[in-house]
Short mmCIF file of C-alpha atoms in Angstrom, two decimals:
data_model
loop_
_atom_site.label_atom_id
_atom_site.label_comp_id
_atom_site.label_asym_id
_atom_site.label_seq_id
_atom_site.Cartn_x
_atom_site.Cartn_y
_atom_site.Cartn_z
CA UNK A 169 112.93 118.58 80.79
CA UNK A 170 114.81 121.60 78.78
CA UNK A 171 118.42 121.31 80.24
CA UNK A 172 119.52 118.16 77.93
CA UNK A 173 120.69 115.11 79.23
CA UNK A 174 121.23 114.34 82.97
CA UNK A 175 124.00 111.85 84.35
CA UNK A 176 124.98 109.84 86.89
CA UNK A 177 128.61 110.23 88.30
CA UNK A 178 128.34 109.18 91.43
CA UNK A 179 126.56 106.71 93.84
CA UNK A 180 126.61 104.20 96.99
CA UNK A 181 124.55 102.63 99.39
CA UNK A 182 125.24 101.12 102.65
CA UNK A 183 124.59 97.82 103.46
CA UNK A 184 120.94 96.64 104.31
CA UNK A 185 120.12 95.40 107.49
CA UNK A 186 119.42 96.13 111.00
CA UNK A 187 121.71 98.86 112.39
CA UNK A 188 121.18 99.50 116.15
CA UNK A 189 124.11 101.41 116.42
CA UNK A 190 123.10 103.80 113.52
CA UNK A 191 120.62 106.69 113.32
CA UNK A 192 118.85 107.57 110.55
CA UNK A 193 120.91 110.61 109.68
CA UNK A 194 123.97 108.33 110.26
CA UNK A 195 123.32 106.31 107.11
CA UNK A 196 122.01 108.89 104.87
CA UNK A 197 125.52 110.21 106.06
CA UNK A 198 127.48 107.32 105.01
CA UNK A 199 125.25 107.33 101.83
CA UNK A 200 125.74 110.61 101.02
CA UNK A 201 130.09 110.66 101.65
CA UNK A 202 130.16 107.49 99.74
CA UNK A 203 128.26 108.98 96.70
CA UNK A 204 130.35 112.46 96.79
CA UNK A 205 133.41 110.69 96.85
CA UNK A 206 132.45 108.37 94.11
CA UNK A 207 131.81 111.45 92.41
CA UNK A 208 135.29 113.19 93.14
CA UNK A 209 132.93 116.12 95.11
CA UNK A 210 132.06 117.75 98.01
CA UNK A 211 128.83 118.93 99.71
CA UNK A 212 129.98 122.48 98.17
CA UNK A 213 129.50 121.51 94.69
CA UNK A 214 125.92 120.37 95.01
CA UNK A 215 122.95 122.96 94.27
CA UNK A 216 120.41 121.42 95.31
CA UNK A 217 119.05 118.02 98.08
CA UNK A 218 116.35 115.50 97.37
CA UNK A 219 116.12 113.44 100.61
CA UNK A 220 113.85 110.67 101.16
CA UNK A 221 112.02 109.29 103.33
CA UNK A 222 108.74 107.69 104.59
CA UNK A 223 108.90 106.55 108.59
CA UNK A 224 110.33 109.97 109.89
CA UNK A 225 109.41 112.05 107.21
CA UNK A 226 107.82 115.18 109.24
CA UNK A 227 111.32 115.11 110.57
CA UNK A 228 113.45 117.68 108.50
CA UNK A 229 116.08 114.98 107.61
CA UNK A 230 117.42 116.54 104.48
CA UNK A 231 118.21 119.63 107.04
CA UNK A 232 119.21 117.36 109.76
CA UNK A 233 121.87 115.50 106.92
CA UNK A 234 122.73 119.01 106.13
CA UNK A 235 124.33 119.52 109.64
CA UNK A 236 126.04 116.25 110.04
CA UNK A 237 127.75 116.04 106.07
CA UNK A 238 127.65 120.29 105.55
CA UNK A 239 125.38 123.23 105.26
CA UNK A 240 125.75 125.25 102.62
CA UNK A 241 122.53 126.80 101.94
CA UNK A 242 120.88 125.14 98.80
CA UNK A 243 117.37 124.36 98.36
CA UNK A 244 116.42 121.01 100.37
CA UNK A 245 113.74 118.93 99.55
CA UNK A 246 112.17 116.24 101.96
CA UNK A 247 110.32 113.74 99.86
CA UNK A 248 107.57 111.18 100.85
CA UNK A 249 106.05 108.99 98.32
CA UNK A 250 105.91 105.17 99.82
CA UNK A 251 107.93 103.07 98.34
CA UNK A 252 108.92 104.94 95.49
CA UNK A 253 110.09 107.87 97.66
CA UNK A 254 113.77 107.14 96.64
CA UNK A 255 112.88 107.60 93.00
CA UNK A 256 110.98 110.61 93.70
CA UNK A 257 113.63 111.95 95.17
CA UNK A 258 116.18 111.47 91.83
CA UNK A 259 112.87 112.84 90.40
CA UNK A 260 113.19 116.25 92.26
CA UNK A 261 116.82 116.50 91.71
CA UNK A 262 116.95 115.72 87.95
CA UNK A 263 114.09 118.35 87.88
CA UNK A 264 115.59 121.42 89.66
CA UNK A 265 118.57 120.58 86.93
CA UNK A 266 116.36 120.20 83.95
CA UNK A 267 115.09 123.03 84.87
CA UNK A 268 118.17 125.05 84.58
CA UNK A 269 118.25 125.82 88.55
CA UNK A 270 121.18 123.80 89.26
CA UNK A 271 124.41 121.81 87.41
CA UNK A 272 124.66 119.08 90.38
CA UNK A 273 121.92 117.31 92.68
CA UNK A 274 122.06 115.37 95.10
CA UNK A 275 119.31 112.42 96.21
CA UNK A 276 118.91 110.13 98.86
CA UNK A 277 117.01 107.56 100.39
CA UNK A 278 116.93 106.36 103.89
CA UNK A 279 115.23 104.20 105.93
CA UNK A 280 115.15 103.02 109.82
CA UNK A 281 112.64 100.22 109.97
CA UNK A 282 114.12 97.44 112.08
CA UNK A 283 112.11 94.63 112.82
CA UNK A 284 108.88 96.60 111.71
CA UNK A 285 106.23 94.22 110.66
CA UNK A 286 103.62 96.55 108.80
CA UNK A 287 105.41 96.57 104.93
CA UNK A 288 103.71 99.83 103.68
CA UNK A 289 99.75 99.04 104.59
CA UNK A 290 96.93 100.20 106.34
CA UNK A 291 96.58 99.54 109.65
CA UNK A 292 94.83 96.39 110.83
CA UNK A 293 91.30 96.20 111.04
CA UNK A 294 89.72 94.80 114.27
CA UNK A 295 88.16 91.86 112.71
CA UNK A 296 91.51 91.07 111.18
CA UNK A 297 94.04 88.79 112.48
CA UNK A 298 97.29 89.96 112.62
CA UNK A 299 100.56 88.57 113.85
CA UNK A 300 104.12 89.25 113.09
CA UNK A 301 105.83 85.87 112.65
CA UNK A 302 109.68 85.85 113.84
CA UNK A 303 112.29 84.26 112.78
CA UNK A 304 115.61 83.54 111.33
CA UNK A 305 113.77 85.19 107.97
CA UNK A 306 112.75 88.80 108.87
CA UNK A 307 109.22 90.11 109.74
CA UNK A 308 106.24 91.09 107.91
CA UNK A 309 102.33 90.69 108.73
CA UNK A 310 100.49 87.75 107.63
CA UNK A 311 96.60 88.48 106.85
CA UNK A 312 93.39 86.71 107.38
CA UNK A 313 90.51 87.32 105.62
CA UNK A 314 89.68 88.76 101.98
CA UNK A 315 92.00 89.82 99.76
CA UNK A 316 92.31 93.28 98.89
CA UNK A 317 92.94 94.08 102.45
CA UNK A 318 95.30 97.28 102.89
CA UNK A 319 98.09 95.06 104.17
CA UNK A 320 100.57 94.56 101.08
CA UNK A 321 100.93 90.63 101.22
CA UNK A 322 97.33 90.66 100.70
CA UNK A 323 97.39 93.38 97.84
CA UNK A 324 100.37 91.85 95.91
CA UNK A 325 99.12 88.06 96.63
CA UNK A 326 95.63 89.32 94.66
CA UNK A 327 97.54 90.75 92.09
CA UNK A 328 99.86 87.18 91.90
CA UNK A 329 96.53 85.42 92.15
CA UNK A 330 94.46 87.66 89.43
CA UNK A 331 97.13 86.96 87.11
CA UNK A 332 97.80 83.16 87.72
CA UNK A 333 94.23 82.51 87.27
CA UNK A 334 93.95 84.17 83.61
CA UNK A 335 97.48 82.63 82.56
CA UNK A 336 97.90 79.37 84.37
CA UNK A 337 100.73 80.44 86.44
CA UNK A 338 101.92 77.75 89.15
CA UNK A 339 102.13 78.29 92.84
CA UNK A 340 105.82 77.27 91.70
CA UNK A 341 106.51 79.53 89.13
CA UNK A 342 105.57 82.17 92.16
CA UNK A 343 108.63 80.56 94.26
CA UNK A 344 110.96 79.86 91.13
CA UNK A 345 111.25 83.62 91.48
CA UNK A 346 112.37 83.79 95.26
CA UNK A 347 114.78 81.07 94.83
CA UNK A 348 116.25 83.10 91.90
CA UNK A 349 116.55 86.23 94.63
CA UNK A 350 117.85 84.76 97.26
CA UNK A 351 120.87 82.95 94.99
CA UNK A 352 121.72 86.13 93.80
CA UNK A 353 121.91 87.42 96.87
CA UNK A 354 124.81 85.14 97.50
CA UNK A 355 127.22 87.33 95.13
CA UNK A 356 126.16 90.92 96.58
CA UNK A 357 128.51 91.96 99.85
CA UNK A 358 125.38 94.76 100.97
CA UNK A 359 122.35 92.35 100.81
CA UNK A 360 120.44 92.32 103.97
CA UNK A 361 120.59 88.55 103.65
CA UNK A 362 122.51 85.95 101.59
CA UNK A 363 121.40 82.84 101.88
CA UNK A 364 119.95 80.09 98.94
CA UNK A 365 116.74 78.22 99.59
CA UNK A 366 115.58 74.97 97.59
CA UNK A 367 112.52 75.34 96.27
CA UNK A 368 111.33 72.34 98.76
CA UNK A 369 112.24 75.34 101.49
CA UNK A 370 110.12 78.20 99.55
CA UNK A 371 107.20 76.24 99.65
CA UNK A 372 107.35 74.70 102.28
CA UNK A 373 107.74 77.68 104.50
CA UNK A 374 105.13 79.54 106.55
CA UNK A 375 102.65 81.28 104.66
CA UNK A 376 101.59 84.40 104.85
CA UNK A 377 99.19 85.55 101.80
CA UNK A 378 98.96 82.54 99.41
CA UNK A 379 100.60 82.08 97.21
CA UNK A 380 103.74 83.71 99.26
CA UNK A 381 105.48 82.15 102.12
CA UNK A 382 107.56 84.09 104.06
CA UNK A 383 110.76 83.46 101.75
CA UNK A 384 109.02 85.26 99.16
CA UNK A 385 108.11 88.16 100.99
CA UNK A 386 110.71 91.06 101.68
CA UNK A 387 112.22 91.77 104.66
CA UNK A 388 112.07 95.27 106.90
CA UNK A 389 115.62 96.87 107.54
CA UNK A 390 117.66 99.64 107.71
CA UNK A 391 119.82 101.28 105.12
CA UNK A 392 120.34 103.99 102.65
CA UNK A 393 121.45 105.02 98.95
CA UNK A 394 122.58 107.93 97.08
CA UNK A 395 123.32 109.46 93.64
CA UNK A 396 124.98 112.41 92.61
CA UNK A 397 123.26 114.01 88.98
CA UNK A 398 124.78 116.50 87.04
CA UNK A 399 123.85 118.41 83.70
CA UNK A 400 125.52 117.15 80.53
CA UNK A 401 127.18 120.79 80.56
CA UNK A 402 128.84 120.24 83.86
CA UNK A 403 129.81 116.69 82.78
CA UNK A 404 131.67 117.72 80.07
CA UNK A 405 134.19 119.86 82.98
CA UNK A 406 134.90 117.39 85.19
CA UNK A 407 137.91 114.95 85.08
CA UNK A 408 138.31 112.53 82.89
CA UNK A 409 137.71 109.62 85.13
CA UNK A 410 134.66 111.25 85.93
CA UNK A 411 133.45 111.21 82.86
CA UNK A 412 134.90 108.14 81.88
CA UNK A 413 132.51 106.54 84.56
CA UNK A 414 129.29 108.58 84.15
CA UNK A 415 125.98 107.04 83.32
CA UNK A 416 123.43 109.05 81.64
CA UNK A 417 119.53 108.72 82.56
CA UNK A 418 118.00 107.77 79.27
CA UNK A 419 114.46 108.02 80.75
CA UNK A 420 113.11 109.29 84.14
CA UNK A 421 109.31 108.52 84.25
CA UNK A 422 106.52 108.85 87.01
CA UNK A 423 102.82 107.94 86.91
CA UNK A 424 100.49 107.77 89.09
CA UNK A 425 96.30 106.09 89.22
CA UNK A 426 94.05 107.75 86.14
CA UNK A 427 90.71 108.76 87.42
CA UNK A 428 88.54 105.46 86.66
CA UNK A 429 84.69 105.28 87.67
CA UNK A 430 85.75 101.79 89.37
CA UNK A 431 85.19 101.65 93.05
CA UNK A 432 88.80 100.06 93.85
CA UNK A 433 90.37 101.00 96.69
CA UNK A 434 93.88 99.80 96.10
CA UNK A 435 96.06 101.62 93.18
CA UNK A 436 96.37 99.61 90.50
CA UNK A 437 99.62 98.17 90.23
CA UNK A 438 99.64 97.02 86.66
CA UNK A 439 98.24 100.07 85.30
CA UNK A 440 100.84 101.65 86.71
CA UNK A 441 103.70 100.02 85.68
CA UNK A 442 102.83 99.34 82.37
CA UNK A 443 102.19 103.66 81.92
CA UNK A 444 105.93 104.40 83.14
CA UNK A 445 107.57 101.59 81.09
CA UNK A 446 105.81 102.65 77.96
CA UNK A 447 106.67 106.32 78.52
CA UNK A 448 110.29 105.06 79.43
CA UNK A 449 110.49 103.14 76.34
CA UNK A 450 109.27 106.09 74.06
CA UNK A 451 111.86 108.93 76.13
CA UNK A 452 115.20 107.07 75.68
CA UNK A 453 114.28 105.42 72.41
CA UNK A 454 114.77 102.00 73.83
CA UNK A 455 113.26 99.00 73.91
CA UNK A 456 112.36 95.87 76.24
CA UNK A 457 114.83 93.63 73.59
CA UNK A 458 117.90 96.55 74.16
CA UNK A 459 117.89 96.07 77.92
CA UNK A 460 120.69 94.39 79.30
CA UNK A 461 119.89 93.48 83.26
CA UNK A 462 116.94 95.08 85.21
CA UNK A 463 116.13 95.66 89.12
CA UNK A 464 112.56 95.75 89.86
CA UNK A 465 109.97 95.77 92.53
CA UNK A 466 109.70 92.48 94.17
CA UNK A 467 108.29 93.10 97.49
CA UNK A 468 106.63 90.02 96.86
CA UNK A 469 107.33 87.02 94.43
CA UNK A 470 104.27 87.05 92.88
CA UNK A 471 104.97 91.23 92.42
CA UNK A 472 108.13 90.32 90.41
CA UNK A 473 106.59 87.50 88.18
CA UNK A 474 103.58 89.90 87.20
CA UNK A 475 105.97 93.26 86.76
CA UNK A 476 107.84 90.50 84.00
CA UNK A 477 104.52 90.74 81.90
CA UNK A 478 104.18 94.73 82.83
CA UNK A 479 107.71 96.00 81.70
CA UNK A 480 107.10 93.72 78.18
CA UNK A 481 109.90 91.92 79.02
CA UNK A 482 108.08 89.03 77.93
CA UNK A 483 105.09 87.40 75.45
CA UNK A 484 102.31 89.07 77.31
CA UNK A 485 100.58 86.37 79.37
CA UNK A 486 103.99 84.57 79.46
CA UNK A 487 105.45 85.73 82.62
CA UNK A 488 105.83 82.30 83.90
CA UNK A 489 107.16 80.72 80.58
CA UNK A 490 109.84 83.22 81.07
CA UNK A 491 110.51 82.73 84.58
CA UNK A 492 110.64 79.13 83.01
CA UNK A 493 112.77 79.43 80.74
CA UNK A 494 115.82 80.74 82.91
CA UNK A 495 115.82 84.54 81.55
CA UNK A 496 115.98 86.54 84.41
CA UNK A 497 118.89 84.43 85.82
CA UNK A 498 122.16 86.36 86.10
CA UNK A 499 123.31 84.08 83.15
CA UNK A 500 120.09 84.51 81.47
CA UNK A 501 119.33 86.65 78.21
CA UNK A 502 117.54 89.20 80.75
CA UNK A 503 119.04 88.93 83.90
CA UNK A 504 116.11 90.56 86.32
CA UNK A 505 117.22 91.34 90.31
CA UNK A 506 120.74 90.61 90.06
CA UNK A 507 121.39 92.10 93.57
CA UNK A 508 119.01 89.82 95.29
CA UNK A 509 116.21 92.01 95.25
CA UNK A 510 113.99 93.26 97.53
CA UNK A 511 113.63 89.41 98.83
CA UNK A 512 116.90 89.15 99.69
CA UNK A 513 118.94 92.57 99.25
CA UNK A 514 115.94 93.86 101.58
CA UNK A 515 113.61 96.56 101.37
CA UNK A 516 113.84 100.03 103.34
CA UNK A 517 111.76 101.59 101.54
CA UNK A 518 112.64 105.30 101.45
CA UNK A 519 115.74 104.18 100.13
CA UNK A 520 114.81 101.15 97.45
CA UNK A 521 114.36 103.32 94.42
CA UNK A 522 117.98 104.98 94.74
CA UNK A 523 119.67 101.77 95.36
CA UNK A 524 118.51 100.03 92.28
CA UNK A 525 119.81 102.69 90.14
CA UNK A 526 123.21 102.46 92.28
CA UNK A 527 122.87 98.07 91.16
CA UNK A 528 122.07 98.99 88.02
CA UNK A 529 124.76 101.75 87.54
CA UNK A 530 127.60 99.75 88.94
CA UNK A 531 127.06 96.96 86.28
CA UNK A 532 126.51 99.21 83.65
CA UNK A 533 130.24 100.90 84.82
CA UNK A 534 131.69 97.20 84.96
CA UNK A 535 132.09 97.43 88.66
CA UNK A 536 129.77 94.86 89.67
CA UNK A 537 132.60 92.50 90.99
CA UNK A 538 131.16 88.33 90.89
CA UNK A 539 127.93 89.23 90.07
CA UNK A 540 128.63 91.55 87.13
CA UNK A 541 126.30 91.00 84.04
CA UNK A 542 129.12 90.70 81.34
CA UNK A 543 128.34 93.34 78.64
CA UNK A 544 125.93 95.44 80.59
CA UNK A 545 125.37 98.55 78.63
CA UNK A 546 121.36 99.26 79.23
CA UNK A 547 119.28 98.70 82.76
CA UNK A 548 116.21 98.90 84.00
CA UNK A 549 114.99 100.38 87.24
CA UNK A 550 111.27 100.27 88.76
CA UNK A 551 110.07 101.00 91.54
CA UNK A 552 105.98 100.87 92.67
CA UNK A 553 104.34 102.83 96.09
CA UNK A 554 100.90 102.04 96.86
CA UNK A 555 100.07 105.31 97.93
CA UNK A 556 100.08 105.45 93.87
CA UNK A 557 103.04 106.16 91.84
CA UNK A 558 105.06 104.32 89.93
CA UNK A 559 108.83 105.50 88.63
CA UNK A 560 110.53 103.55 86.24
CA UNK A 561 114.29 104.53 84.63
CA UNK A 562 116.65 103.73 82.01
CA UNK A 563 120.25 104.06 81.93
CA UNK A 564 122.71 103.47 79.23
CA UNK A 565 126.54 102.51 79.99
CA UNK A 566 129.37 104.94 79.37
CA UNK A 567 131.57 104.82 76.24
CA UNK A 568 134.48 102.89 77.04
#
C-alpha cells in the first residue's frame, strides 16, 4: 500500500455467546458504538465500511448497520470470505486508506450462529453419518467415515493426524492445547465459555474426529468485533490520548491456494499459513523471536498445535515439544490464545478475525486487565477460511 502506515485507534467486541434477544445488526451495533467511542469518533468521521459476514451475507448488513448506528453516505463494503471474513474486512478498509481514498475505516465482523452444528463445511453426504451432539459444551458435527470429508473436524483432525504421524505428536499433546484454552478463558469477561477442564476431562470426552473430543473443538455462537483504522496522517491530528493509545499494523497479509497439479479437494491449510506468516515477517521487519503474545486459529486443537510449527514459532517438527515445554502459556516465553481462543472465547466466524486483533490490541495498549501479558509490545493475529485464504497480522505497541 502507498498511503504509509495504518493504525489502530479504536476497537471492541461484544461478548460471545448465544444472544436470543439480539439481531444480527444489533451486535454489529454494539460493536461498532463500542469501537467509535474507543476511538473518541463518530459514524461522521469514517470514509469508508468493511462489514463482515458469512451466514446472512446476501443480506446488505453493512447498509442495514448503516441505518441503525448512521448513514452518511460512504462507500460500504459487505465481505464474505469464511472464516477469515473478519480479516478481510480490516483488509478492505486498510486498502481504501492505503489507497489514498479515505483517512478513517471502519471494519466489522458479525455473526448469528446459535446452536448451529455445521462449523464452516460442506454439507453432509448421504452415506455419511451425521449428528449434532448436545450438551453443556456447545455443538458441532461429528463425522463418520474417511477423512478429508468437507466437514471441518474431519479436515483439521487429518491435518492434526498428518502431522502427528511425521513428528510423533501424542493424542495428549493434541489436548494439552485445549486445556491451555479453556484456562485462559477463565481470565477473559467476553469468552463464550469459562470453564477449566483436566486433561482426564479432554480426553475423556466424546469424540468427534480423532484425535478431538468435543472440548477441543470450538463452539458456534453469536457475537461481533470492530476496529476503527486511520492513516498515519490523520493520526498525527487527533488527541493526544488518541494517539497515546494507537496501535499501528506492522503487516496486513492475505494468501490464498497456488495452482498445484494435485487433485486435493480441501485448501491446504499449511501452505497457507506458512505464505502469510512469511510475507508478514518480511512487511513489518519482524520476526517469530520479536513477538510478544499471539491469537491464532484454533477451531480445533490439533489446528492450533500444527499452526505452532506454521507461524515458526517453534523448531520445525517441534510443535509438540513446545506445547511441552509450557510456551504458549500466558506465563510462557510465547504466550499463544491468551483470550481462550476459539475453544473457549468461541468462534462466530464472520467476526473471529476482528476480535483477535481487538485481544491482541488491548494487551499491546496494557489494557488487558488479569490476563494481560506483562510487556506486550508485538502480537500476532491469524486467521484461516477453508474456502481458501489465509490473513495473518502484526501489530506493534504504542510508545509509552
Amino acid at each position: 500500500m502507498s498511503g504509509g502506515d495504518v493504525w489502530i485507534v479504536g476497537t471492541a467486541m461484544t461478548p460471545f455467546g448465544r444472544f436470543a434477544d439480539k439481531d444480527l445488526v444489533d451486535l454489529a451495533a454494539e460493536a461498532t458504538l463500542g469501537a467509535l467511542g474507543d476511538a473518541g469518533m463518530t459514524m461522521a468521521d469514517i470514509g469508508v465500511l468493511a462489514l463482515g459476514n458469512v451466514y446472512e451475507a446476501n443480506s446488505h448488513n453493512g447498509q442495514r448497520l448503516q441505518k441503525q448506528v448512521g448513514q452518511t453516505g460512504i462507500p460500504v463494503f459487505n465481505v464474505v470470505n469464511a472464516c477469515a471474513t473478519g480479516a478481510t474486512a480490516v483488509r478492505v478498509a486498510m486498502m481504501s486508506i492505503g489507497a489514498g481514498e479515505t483517512e478513517v475505516g471502519l471494519a466489522v465482523g458479525v455473526e448469528k450462529m446459535g446452536k448451529m452444528g455445521l462449523l464452516g463445511g460442506a454439507k453432509p453426504r448421504p452415506d455419511k453419518k451425521v449428528y449434532e451432539p448436545r450438551g453443556r459444551y456447545g455443538s458441532v458435527l461429528k463425522t463418520e467415515g474417511v477423512l478429508g470429508t468437507g466437514l471441518m473436524p474431519g479436515v483439521f483432525a487429518q491435518a492434526g493426524t498428518e502431522y502427528a504421524l511425521a513428528h510423533g505428536v501424542t493424542a495428549t499433546q493434541f489436548a494439552e492445547v485445549a486445556r491451555k484454552n479453556h484456562a485462559h478463558s477463565v481470565l477473559n469477561p467476553l469468552a463464550q465459555y469459562r470453564k477449566e477442564f483436566s486433561l482426564e476431562e479432554i480426553t475423556g470426552a466424546e469424540m468427534i474426529s480423532y484425535p478431538n473430543t468435543l472440548p477441543m473443538c470450538c463452539p458456534t455462537g453469536d457475537g461481533a468485533a470492530a476496529v476503527v483504522l486511520v492513516s498515519d496522517a490523520k493520526l498525527r491530528t487527533l488527541d493526544p490520548g488518541v494517539r497515546r493509545r494507537a496501535v499501528k499494523v506492522s503487516a496486513s497479509i492475505m494468501t490464498s491456494d497456488p495452482w498445484t497439479e494435485s487433485d486435493q479437494v480441501q485448501p491446504d491449510v499449511n501452505t497457507l499459513t506458512r505464505r502469510a506468516a512469511d510475507a508478514a515477517y518480511e512487511v513489518a521487519g519482524l520476526g517469530p523471536d520479536d513477538l510478544d503474545l499471539v491469537e491464532l486459529h484454533d477451531c480445533f486443537a490439533t489446528a492450533e498445535l500444527v499452526h505452532y510449527d506454521n507461524l515458526r514459532l517453534c523448531e520445525p517438527g517441534g510443535a509438540g515439544d513446545f506445547i511441552d515445554s509450557g510456551a504458549p502459556w500466558r506465563d510462557g516465553k510465547l504466550p499463544v490464545n491468551v483470550s481462550g481462543g476459539l475453544l473457549s472465547k468461541g468462534h462466530p466466524l464472520g467476526a473471529t478475525g476482528i476480535a483477535n486483533l481487538y485481544e491482541v490490541t488491548t494487551h499491546l495498549r496494557g489494557e488487558a486487565g488479569a490476563r494481560q501479558v506483562d510487556g506486550a509490545r508485538v502480537g500476532l493475529t491469524h486467521v484461516v477460511g477453508l474456502a481458501s485464504a489465509c490473513a495473518v497480522h502484526i501489530l506493534e505497541a504504542p510508545a509509552r
